Short mmCIF file of C-alpha atoms and ligand atoms in Angstrom, two decimals:
data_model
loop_
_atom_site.label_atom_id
_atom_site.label_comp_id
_atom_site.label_asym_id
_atom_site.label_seq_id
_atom_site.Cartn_x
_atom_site.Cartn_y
_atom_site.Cartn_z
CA UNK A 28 -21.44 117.62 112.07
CA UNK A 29 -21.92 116.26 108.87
CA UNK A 30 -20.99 117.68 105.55
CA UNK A 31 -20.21 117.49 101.96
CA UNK A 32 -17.06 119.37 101.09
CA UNK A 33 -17.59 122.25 103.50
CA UNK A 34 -21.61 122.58 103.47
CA UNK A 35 -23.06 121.71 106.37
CA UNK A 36 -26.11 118.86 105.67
CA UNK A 37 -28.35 119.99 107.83
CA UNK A 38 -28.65 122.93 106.27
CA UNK A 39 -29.59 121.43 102.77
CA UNK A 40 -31.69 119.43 104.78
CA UNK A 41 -33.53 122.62 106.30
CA UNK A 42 -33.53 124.56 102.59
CA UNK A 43 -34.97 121.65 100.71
CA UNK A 44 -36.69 119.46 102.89
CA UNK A 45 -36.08 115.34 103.46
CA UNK A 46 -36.00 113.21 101.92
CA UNK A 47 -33.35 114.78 100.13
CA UNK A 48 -30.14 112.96 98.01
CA UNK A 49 -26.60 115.43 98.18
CA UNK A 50 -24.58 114.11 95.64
CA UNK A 51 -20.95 115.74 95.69
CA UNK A 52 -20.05 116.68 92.22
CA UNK A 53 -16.22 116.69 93.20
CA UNK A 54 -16.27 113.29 94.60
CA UNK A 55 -17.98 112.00 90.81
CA UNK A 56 -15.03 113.59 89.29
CA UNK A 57 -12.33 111.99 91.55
CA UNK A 58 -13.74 109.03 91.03
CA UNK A 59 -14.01 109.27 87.50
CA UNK A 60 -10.43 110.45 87.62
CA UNK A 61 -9.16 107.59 88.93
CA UNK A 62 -9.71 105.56 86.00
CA UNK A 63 -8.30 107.75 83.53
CA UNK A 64 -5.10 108.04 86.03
CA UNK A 65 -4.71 104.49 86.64
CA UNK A 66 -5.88 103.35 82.69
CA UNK A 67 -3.11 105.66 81.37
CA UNK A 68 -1.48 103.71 78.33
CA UNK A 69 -3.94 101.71 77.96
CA UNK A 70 -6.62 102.54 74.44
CA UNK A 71 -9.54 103.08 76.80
CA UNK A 72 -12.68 104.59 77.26
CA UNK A 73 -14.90 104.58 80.31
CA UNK A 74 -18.32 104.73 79.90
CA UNK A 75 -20.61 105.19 83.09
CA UNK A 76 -22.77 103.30 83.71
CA UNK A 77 -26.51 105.17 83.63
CA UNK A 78 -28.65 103.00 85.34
CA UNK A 79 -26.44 103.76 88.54
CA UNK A 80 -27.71 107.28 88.97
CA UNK A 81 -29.36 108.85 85.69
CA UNK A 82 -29.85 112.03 87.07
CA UNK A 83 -29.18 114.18 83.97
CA UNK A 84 -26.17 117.13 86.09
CA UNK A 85 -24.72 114.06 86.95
CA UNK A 86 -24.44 113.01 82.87
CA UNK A 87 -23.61 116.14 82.56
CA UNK A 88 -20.38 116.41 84.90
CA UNK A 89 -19.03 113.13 83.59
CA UNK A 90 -19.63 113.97 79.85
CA UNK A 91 -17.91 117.53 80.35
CA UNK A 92 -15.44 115.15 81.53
CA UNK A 93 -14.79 113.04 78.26
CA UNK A 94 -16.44 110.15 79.55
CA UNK A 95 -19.38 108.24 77.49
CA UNK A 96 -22.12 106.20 78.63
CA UNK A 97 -23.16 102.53 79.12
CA UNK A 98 -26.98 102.34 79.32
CA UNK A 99 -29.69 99.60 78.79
CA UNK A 100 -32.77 101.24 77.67
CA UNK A 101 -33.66 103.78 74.98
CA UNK A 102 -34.72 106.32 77.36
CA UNK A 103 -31.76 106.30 79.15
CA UNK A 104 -30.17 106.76 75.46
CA UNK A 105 -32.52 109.84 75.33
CA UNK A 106 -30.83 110.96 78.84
CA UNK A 107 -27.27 111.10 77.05
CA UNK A 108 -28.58 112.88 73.96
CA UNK A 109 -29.94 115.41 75.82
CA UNK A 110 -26.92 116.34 77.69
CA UNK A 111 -25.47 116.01 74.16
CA UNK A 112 -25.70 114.62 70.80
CA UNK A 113 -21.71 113.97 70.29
CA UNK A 114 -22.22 112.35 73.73
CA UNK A 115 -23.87 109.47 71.70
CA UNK A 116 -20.57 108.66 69.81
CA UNK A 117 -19.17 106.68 72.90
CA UNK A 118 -22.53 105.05 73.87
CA UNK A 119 -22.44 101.47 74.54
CA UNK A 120 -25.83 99.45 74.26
CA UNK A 121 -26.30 96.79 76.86
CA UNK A 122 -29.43 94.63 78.11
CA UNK A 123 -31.28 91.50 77.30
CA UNK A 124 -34.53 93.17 75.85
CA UNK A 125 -33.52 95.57 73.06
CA UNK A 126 -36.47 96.62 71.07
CA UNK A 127 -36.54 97.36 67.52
CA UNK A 128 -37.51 101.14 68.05
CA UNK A 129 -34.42 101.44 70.56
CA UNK A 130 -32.26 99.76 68.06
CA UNK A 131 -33.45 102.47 65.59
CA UNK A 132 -32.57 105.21 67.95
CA UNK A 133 -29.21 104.03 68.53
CA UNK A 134 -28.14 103.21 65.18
CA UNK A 135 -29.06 106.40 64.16
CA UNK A 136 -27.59 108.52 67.28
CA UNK A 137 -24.34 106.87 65.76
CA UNK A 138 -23.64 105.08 68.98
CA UNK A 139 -20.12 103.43 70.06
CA UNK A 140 -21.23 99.62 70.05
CA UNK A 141 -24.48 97.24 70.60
CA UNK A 142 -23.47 94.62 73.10
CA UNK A 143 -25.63 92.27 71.96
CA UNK A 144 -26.88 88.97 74.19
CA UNK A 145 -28.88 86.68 71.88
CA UNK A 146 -28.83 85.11 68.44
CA UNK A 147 -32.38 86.63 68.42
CA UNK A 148 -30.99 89.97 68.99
CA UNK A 149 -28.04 89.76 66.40
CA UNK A 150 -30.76 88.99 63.63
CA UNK A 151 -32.98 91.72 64.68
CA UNK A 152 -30.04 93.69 64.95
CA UNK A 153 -28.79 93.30 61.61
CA UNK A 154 -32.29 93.28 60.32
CA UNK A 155 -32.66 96.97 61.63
CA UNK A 156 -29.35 97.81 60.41
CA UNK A 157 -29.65 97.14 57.14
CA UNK A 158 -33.18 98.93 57.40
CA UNK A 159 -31.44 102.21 58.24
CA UNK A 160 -28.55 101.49 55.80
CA UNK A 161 -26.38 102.08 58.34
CA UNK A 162 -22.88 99.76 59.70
CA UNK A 163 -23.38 99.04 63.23
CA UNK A 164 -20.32 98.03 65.33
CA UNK A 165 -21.43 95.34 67.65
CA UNK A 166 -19.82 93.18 70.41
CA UNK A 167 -21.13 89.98 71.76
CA UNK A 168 -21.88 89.89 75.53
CA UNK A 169 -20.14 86.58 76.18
CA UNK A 170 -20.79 84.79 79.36
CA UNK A 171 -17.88 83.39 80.96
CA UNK A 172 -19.06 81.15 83.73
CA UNK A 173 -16.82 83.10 86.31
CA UNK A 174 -18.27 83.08 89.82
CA UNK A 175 -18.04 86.54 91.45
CA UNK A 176 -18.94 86.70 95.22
CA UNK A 177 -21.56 89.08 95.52
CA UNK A 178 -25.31 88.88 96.09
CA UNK A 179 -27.25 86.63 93.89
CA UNK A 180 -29.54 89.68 92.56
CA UNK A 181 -26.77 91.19 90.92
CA UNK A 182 -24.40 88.05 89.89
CA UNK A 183 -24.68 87.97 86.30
CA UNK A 184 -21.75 85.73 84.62
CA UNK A 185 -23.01 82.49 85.24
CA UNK A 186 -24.72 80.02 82.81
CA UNK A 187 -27.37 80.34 85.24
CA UNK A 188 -28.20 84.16 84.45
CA UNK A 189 -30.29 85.19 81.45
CA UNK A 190 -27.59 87.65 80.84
CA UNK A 191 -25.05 87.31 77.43
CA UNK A 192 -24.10 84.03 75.19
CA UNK A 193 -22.40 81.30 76.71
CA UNK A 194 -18.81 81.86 75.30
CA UNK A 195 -18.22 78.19 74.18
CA UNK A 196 -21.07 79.02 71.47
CA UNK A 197 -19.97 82.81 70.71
CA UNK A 198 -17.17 81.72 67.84
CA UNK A 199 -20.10 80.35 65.86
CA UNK A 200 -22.26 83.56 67.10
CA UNK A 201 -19.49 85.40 65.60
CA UNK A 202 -19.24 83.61 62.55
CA UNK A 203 -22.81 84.49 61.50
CA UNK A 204 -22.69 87.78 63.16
CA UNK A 205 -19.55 88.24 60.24
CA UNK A 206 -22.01 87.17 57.49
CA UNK A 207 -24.52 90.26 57.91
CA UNK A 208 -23.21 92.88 55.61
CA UNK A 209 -24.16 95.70 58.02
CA UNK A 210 -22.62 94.29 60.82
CA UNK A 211 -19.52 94.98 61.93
CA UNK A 212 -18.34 92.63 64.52
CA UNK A 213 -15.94 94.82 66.01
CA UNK A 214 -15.99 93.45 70.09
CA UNK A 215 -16.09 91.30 72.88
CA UNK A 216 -17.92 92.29 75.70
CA UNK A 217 -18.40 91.06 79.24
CA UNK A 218 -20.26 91.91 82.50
CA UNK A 219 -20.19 89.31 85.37
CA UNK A 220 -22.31 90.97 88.30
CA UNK A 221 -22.24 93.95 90.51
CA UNK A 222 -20.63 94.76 94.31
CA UNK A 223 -17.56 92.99 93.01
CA UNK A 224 -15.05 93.44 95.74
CA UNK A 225 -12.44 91.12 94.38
CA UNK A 226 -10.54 92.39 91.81
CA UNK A 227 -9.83 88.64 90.87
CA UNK A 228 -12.85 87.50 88.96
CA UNK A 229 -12.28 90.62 86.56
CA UNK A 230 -8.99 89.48 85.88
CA UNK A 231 -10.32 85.53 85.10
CA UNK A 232 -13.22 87.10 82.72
CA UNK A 233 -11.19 88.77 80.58
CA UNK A 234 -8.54 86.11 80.62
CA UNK A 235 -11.49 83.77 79.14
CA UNK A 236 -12.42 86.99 76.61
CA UNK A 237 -8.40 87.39 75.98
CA UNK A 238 -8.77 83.99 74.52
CA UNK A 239 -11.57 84.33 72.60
CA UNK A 240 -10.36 87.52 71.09
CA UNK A 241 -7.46 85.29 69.91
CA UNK A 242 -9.36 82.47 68.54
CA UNK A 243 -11.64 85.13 66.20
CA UNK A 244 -8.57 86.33 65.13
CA UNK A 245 -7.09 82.92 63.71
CA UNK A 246 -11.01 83.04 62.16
CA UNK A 247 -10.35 86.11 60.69
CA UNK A 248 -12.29 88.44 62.24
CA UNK A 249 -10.30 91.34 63.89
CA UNK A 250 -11.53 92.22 67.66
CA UNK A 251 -10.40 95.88 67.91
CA UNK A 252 -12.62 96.32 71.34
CA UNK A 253 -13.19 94.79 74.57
CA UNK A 254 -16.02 96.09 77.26
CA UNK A 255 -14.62 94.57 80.81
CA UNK A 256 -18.30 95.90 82.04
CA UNK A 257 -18.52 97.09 85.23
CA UNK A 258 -19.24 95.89 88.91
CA UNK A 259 -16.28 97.39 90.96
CA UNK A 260 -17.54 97.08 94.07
CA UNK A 261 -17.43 99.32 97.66
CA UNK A 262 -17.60 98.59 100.90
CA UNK A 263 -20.70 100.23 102.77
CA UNK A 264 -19.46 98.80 106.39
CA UNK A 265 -17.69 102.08 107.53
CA UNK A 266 -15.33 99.59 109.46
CA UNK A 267 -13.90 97.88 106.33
CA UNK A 268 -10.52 99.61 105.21
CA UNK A 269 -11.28 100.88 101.88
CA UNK A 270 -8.77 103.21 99.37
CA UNK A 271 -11.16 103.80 96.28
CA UNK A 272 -7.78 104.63 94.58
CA UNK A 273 -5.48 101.75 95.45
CA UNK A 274 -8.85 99.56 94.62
CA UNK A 275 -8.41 101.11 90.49
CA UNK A 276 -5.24 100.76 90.87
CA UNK A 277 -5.34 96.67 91.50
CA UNK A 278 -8.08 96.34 89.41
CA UNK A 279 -6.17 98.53 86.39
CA UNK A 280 -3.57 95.78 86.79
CA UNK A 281 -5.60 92.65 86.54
CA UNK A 282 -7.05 93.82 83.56
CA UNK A 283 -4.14 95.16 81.73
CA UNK A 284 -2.73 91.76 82.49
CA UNK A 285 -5.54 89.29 81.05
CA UNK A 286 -5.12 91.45 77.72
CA UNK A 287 -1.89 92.32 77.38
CA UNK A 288 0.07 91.77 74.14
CA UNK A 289 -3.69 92.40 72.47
CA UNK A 290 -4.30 95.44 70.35
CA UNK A 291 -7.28 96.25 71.70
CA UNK A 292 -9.88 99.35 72.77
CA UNK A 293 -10.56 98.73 76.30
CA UNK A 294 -13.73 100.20 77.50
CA UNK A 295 -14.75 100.37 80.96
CA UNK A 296 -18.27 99.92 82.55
CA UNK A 297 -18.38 101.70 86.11
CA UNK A 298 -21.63 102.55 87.74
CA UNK A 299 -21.71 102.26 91.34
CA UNK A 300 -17.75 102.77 92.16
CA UNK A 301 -18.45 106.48 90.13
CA UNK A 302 -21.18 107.33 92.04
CA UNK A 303 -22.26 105.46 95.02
CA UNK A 304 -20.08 107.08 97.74
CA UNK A 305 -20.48 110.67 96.24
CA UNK A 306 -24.08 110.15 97.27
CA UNK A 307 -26.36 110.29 100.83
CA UNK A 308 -29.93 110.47 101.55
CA UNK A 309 -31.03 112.65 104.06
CA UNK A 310 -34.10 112.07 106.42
CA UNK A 311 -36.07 113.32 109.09
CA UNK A 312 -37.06 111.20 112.24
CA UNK A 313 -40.41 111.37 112.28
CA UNK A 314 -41.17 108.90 115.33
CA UNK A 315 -39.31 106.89 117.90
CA UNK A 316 -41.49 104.12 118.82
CA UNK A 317 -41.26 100.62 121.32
CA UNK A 318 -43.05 97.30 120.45
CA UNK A 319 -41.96 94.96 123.38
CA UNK A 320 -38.75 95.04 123.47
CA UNK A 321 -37.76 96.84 120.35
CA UNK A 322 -37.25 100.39 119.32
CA UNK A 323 -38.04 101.71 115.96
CA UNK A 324 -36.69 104.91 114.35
CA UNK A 325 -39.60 105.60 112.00
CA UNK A 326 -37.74 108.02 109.49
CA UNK A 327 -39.35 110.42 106.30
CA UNK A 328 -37.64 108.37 103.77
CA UNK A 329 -38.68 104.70 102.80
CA UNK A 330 -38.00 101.67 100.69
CA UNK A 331 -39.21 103.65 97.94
CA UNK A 332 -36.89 106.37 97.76
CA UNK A 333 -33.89 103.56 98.99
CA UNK A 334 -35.06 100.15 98.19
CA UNK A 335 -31.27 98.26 98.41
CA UNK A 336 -31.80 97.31 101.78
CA UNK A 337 -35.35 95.74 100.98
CA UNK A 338 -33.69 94.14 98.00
CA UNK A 339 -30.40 93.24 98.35
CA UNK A 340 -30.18 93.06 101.85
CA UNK A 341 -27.68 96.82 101.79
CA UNK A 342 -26.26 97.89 104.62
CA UNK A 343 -26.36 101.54 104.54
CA UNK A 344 -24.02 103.56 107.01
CA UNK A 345 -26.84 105.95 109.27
CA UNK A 346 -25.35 109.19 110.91
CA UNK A 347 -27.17 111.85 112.57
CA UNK A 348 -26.43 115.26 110.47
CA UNK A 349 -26.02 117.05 114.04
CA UNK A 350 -23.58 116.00 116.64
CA UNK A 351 -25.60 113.85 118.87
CA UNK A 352 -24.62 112.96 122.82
CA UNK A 353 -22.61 110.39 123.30
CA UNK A 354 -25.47 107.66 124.73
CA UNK A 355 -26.48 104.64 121.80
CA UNK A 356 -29.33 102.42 121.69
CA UNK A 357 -30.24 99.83 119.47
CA UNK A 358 -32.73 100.29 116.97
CA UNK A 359 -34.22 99.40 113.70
CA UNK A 360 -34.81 102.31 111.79
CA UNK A 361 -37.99 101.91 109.56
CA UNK A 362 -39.90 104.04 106.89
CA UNK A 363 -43.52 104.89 106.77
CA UNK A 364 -44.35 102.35 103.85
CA UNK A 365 -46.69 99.67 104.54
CA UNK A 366 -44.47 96.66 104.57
CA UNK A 367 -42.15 94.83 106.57
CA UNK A 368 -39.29 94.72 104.19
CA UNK A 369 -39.44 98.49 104.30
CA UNK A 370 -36.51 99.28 106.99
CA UNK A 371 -32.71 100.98 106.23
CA UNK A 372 -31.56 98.90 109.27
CA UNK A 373 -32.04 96.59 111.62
CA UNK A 374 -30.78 96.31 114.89
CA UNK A 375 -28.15 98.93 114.30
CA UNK A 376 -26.33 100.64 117.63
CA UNK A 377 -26.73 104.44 116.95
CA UNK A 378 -26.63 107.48 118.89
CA UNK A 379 -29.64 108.18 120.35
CA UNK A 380 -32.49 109.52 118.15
CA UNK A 381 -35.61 111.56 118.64
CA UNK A 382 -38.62 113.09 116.68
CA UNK A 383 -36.88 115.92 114.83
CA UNK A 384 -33.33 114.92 114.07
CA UNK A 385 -31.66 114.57 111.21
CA UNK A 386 -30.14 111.83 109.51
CA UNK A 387 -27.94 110.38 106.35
CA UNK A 388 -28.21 107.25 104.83
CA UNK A 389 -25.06 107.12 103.66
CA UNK A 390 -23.05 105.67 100.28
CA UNK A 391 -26.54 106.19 98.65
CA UNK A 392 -25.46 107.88 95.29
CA UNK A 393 -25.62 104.27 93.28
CA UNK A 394 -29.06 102.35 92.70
CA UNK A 395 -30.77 104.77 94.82
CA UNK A 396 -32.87 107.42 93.32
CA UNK A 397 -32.33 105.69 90.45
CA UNK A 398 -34.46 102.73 91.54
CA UNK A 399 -36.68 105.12 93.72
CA UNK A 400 -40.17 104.60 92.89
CA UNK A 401 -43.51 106.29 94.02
CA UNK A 402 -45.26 103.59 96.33
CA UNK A 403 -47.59 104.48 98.41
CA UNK A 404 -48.21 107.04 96.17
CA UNK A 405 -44.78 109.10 97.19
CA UNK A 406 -43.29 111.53 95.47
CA UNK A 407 -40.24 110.81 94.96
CA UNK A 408 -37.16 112.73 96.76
CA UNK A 409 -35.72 116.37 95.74
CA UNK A 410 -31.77 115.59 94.26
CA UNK A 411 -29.20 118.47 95.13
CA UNK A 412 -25.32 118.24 93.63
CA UNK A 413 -22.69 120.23 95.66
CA UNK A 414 -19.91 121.21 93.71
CA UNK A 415 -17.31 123.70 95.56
CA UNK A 416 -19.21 125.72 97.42
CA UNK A 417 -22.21 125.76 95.43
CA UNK A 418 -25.35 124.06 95.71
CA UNK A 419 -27.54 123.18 93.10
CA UNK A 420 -31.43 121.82 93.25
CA UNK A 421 -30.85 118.98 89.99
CA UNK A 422 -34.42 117.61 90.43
CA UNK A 423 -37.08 119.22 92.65
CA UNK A 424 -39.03 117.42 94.80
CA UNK A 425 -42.32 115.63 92.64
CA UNK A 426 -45.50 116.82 93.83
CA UNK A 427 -48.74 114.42 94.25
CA UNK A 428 -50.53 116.48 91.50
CA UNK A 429 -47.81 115.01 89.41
CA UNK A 430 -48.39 111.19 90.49
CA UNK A 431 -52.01 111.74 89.61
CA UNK A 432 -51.81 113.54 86.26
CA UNK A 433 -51.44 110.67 84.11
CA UNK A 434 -54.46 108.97 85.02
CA UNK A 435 -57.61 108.90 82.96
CA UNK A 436 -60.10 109.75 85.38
C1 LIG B 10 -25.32 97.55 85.73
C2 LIG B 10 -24.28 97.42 84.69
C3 LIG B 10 -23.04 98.07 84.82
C4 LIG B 10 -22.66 98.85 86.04
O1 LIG B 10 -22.51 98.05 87.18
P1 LIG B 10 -21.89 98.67 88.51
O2 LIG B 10 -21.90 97.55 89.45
O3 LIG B 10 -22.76 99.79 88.93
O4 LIG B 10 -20.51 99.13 88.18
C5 LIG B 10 -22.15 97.96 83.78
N1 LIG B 10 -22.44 97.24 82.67
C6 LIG B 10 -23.61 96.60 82.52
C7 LIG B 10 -23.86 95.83 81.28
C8 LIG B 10 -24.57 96.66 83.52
O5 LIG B 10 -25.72 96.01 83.38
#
């Protein structure tokens, strides 16, 4: 039988209806915990990475925790100032497309740091800033050509990517960035992709931002932070050995290597290593049906409420929430929306299923109800955390009245 902590799923799954995400609150807080063990004696500060799951209990937990935020969008800014305004004061600004009224709200939440990722942006920047009257501590998002093995949707640190500044042109960057008089180049920053499973590419960034961080300096300009970013990855094959803490642990050490001897703020940048395995989506077998020679497990839930298989090619763990007999077939198991790229998996060997069961996509608690949308006009899933023995509803279920309500009509 399935559970989180000691709570049966299937009987979340039976209170709230499917499709359903469990998050476990105590599994966040590990996680989270692992950095702050491992990052001991280091200057650091980890800021989680929003856009992995935004749901607002979830800011909540890791705030109440100490932690601060990296997010990319103003609204998700107006997710951490909700849960708190002094959660603002270790906010880190990232993204490509920072408008001016974001800017605004940032500057004036008192954020940590802009991480900013185009000449464009540092004059808008600075133009906003001195608007407001306000200093603004920025970083640079440098792109350091490092080539991290992961899929090509979510590689980012390549000269190829739209993401951050080529660092061969960031001294002069810097240089003018120096020159505004409400600026306050105060970091580096870097973020080379996502699903990183090798701690080595990490470890050859920062080496390349170490360097950089010393070559400002004989400029003149004192670094006093660097952002490693995030992109720790997991493994989602359930037969992959994988110790989340001896993973920190050898990623701790690669980047405590590439800047040692620098007196630096570190900040940290995890998203999916926080939250992804804390997380499962539960669904309801709706049909089992043959065409030729295949079966399909047509489930409750679909690409819209888990779209990382349909995008990124995931591989999600699937486990029936009750002990099933011991007999397997192999199936695809599809949702109802209308199109083909709309399956969890394909020719997977699992226990066999039938109208009525149970099941959890598992290692869903990163990039999945936050990239949930309502296609096919869906509403999307209900979000329950578990923390001890309590359960708590942390986003009902949308209704179709909902969906409708902002159309003029
Ligand atoms: C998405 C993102 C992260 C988090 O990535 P994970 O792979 O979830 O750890 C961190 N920093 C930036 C700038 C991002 O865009």
């Amino acid at each position: 039988m399935l559970a989180c902590g000691t709570l049966p799923l299937h009987k979340l799954a039976s209170q709230y209806g499917t499709p359903l995400y469990v998050y476990s609150a105590d599994h966040i807080l590990y996680r989270a915990g692992l950095f702050a063990a491992e990052f001991t004696g280091t200057p650091h500060t980890l800021c989680y990475s929003v856009k992995a799951n935004s749901n607002l209990s979830i800011l909540k937990l890791l705030a109440g925790q100490g932690s601060g935020f990296d997010i990319v969008s103003g609204g998700e800014l107006e997710r951490v100032l909700h849960v708190g305004k002094a959660a603002a004061q270790k906010v880190v600004f990232s993204g490509v497309g920072k408008r001016a009224e974001e800017m605004d709200l940032a500057i004036q939440s008192g954020i940590l740091i802009f991480n900013v990722e185009s000449e464009a942006e540092l004059d808008l920047l600075a133009q906003r800033a001195s608007k407001l009257k306000k200093r603004v501590r920025m970083a640079l998002r440098v792109n350091p050509d490092v080539f991290a093995e992961t899929h090509p949707y979510i590689s980012t640190g390549l000269h190829e990517h739209k993401f951050g500044i080529d660092i061969r042109a960031a001294r002069k960057v810097y240089a003018k960035a120096a020159k505004f008089k409400w600026l306050d180049p105060a970091g580096v920053s870097v973020h080379i992709g996502s699903q990183i499973r090798s701690v080595e590419p990490f470890g050859a960034a920062l080496g390349r931002v170490a360097r950089l961080v010393q070559t400002l300096g004989r400029d003149g300009l004192k670094i006093r932070y660097i952002d490693a970013g995030g992109g720790l990855g997991i493994e989602y094959h359930a037969d992959h050995a994988f110790d989340p803490a001896a993973k920190v642990h050898s990623y701790a050490q690669v980047l405590r290597k590439a800047i040692a001897g620098l007196d630096v703020h570190l900040l940290l940048e995890p998203g999916r290593f926080i939250v992804a395995q804390a997380g499962a989506l539960l669904a309801t077998v709706l049909y089992v049906k043959k065409n030729g020679s295949k079966t399909f497990v047509v489930t409750d839930a679909g690409m819209n409420d888990l779209i990382r298989p349909a995008l990124y090619q995931a591989h999600h763990e699937i486990q029936p929430l009750k002990t099933a007999g011991k007999k397997t077939q192999t199936v695809d198991v599809v949702g109802p929306v209308c199109e083909t790229g709309d399956f969890f998996a394909r020719d997977r060997n699992l226990p066999v299923l039938t109208a009525g069961d149970q099941v959890a996509l598992l290692d869903a608690g990163a990039y999945g109800m936050s990239q949930a949308s309502n296609y096919n006009t869906r509403p999307r899933p209900a979000e329950v955390l578990v923390q001890g023995k309590k359960t708590t509803l942390v986003r009902r279920r949308e209704s179709v009245q909902e969906l409708l309500q902002p159309e003029i009509f």
